[in-house]
Amino acid sequence: MNYKIIILKIFKENQTLGVHKLDRLFHDVVDFSISWVPILQEMREENLVKKNGYEITKKGIEYLQKNSN
């Protein structure tokens, strides 16, 4: 399961997103034993999402389009 794709889809589908909503939406799909925090940090380092806040970047949209089925 590609957790980055899940997070990018959540960002794309939700204009207003905070930590609690992200947590709820992520764990609706993924088991609670998986933490989204290190995944998000890695995505920020790869510039798939903005460094501050919970917004997808152009590079993130391209990654999502390329890797979604």
PDB file of C-alpha atoms in Angstrom:
ATOM      1  CA  MET A   1       0.000   0.000   0.000  1.00  0.00           C
ATOM      2  CA  ASN A   2       1.396   3.367  -0.995  1.00  0.00           C
ATOM      3  CA  TYR A   3       0.800   5.635   1.993  1.00  0.00           C
ATOM      4  CA  LYS A   4       2.029   8.690   0.094  1.00  0.00           C
ATOM      5  CA  ILE A   5      -0.781   8.249  -2.437  1.00  0.00           C
ATOM      6  CA  ILE A   6      -3.327   7.997   0.370  1.00  0.00           C
ATOM      7  CA  ILE A   7      -2.076  11.213   1.981  1.00  0.00           C
ATOM      8  CA  LEU A   8      -1.913  13.060  -1.346  1.00  0.00           C
ATOM      9  CA  LYS A   9      -5.503  12.047  -2.142  1.00  0.00           C
ATOM     10  CA  ILE A  10      -6.610  13.286   1.279  1.00  0.00           C
ATOM     11  CA  PHE A  11      -4.868  16.630   0.696  1.00  0.00           C
ATOM     12  CA  LYS A  12      -6.336  16.966  -2.795  1.00  0.00           C
ATOM     13  CA  GLU A  13      -9.897  16.188  -1.691  1.00  0.00           C
ATOM     14  CA  ASN A  14      -9.929  18.387   1.441  1.00  0.00           C
ATOM     15  CA  GLN A  15      -9.474  22.140   1.173  1.00  0.00           C
ATOM     16  CA  THR A  16      -9.526  22.702   4.935  1.00  0.00           C
ATOM     17  CA  LEU A  17      -7.427  20.144   6.693  1.00  0.00           C
ATOM     18  CA  GLY A  18      -5.999  20.046  10.184  1.00  0.00           C
ATOM     19  CA  VAL A  19      -4.073  17.435  12.100  1.00  0.00           C
ATOM     20  CA  HIS A  20      -7.157  15.792  13.616  1.00  0.00           C
ATOM     21  CA  LYS A  21      -9.019  15.548  10.310  1.00  0.00           C
ATOM     22  CA  LEU A  22      -5.913  14.178   8.562  1.00  0.00           C
ATOM     23  CA  ASP A  23      -5.496  11.624  11.335  1.00  0.00           C
ATOM     24  CA  ARG A  24      -9.123  10.516  11.085  1.00  0.00           C
ATOM     25  CA  LEU A  25      -9.149  10.302   7.280  1.00  0.00           C
ATOM     26  CA  PHE A  26      -5.809   8.469   7.132  1.00  0.00           C
ATOM     27  CA  HIS A  27      -6.859   5.928   9.746  1.00  0.00           C
ATOM     28  CA  ASP A  28     -10.191   5.344   8.034  1.00  0.00           C
ATOM     29  CA  VAL A  29      -8.078   3.682   5.329  1.00  0.00           C
ATOM     30  CA  VAL A  30      -4.921   2.548   7.146  1.00  0.00           C
ATOM     31  CA  ASP A  31      -4.476   0.541  10.345  1.00  0.00           C
ATOM     32  CA  PHE A  32      -3.786   2.550  13.510  1.00  0.00           C
ATOM     33  CA  SER A  33      -0.386   0.877  13.880  1.00  0.00           C
ATOM     34  CA  ILE A  34       0.870   2.977  10.933  1.00  0.00           C
ATOM     35  CA  SER A  35       1.788   6.588  11.711  1.00  0.00           C
ATOM     36  CA  TRP A  36       1.359   9.204   8.993  1.00  0.00           C
ATOM     37  CA  VAL A  37       3.777  11.627  10.698  1.00  0.00           C
ATOM     38  CA  PRO A  38       7.082  10.199   9.350  1.00  0.00           C
ATOM     39  CA  ILE A  39       5.476   9.648   5.949  1.00  0.00           C
ATOM     40  CA  LEU A  40       4.402  13.298   5.826  1.00  0.00           C
ATOM     41  CA  GLN A  41       7.879  14.425   6.886  1.00  0.00           C
ATOM     42  CA  GLU A  42       9.406  12.421   4.033  1.00  0.00           C
ATOM     43  CA  MET A  43       6.860  13.902   1.619  1.00  0.00           C
ATOM     44  CA  ARG A  44       7.786  17.413   2.751  1.00  0.00           C
ATOM     45  CA  GLU A  45      11.463  16.656   2.134  1.00  0.00           C
ATOM     46  CA  GLU A  46      10.536  15.454  -1.375  1.00  0.00           C
ATOM     47  CA  ASN A  47       8.452  18.628  -1.926  1.00  0.00           C
ATOM     48  CA  LEU A  48       5.273  16.634  -2.547  1.00  0.00           C
ATOM     49  CA  VAL A  49       3.495  18.753   0.066  1.00  0.00           C
ATOM     50  CA  LYS A  50       4.148  22.241   1.396  1.00  0.00           C
ATOM     51  CA  LYS A  51       6.598  22.564   4.272  1.00  0.00           C
ATOM     52  CA  ASN A  52       4.035  24.418   6.397  1.00  0.00           C
ATOM     53  CA  GLY A  53       0.456  23.297   6.571  1.00  0.00           C
ATOM     54  CA  TYR A  54      -1.322  20.495   4.809  1.00  0.00           C
ATOM     55  CA  GLU A  55      -1.368  21.399   1.123  1.00  0.00           C
ATOM     56  CA  ILE A  56      -0.343  19.415  -1.919  1.00  0.00           C
ATOM     57  CA  THR A  57       2.259  20.956  -4.259  1.00  0.00           C
ATOM     58  CA  LYS A  58       2.375  20.852  -8.053  1.00  0.00           C
ATOM     59  CA  LYS A  59       5.011  18.129  -7.752  1.00  0.00           C
ATOM     60  CA  GLY A  60       2.657  16.244  -5.422  1.00  0.00           C
ATOM     61  CA  ILE A  61      -0.179  16.472  -7.942  1.00  0.00           C
ATOM     62  CA  GLU A  62       2.116  15.149 -10.682  1.00  0.00           C
ATOM     63  CA  TYR A  63       3.257  12.302  -8.400  1.00  0.00           C
ATOM     64  CA  LEU A  64      -0.371  11.453  -7.635  1.00  0.00           C
ATOM     65  CA  GLN A  65      -1.347  11.443 -11.322  1.00  0.00           C
ATOM     66  CA  LYS A  66       1.649   9.301 -12.270  1.00  0.00           C
ATOM     67  CA  ASN A  67       1.200   6.724  -9.498  1.00  0.00           C
ATOM     68  CA  SER A  68      -2.595   6.454  -9.102  1.00  0.00           C
ATOM     69  CA  ASN A  69      -4.451   3.581 -10.641  1.00  0.00           C
TER      70      ASN A  69
END
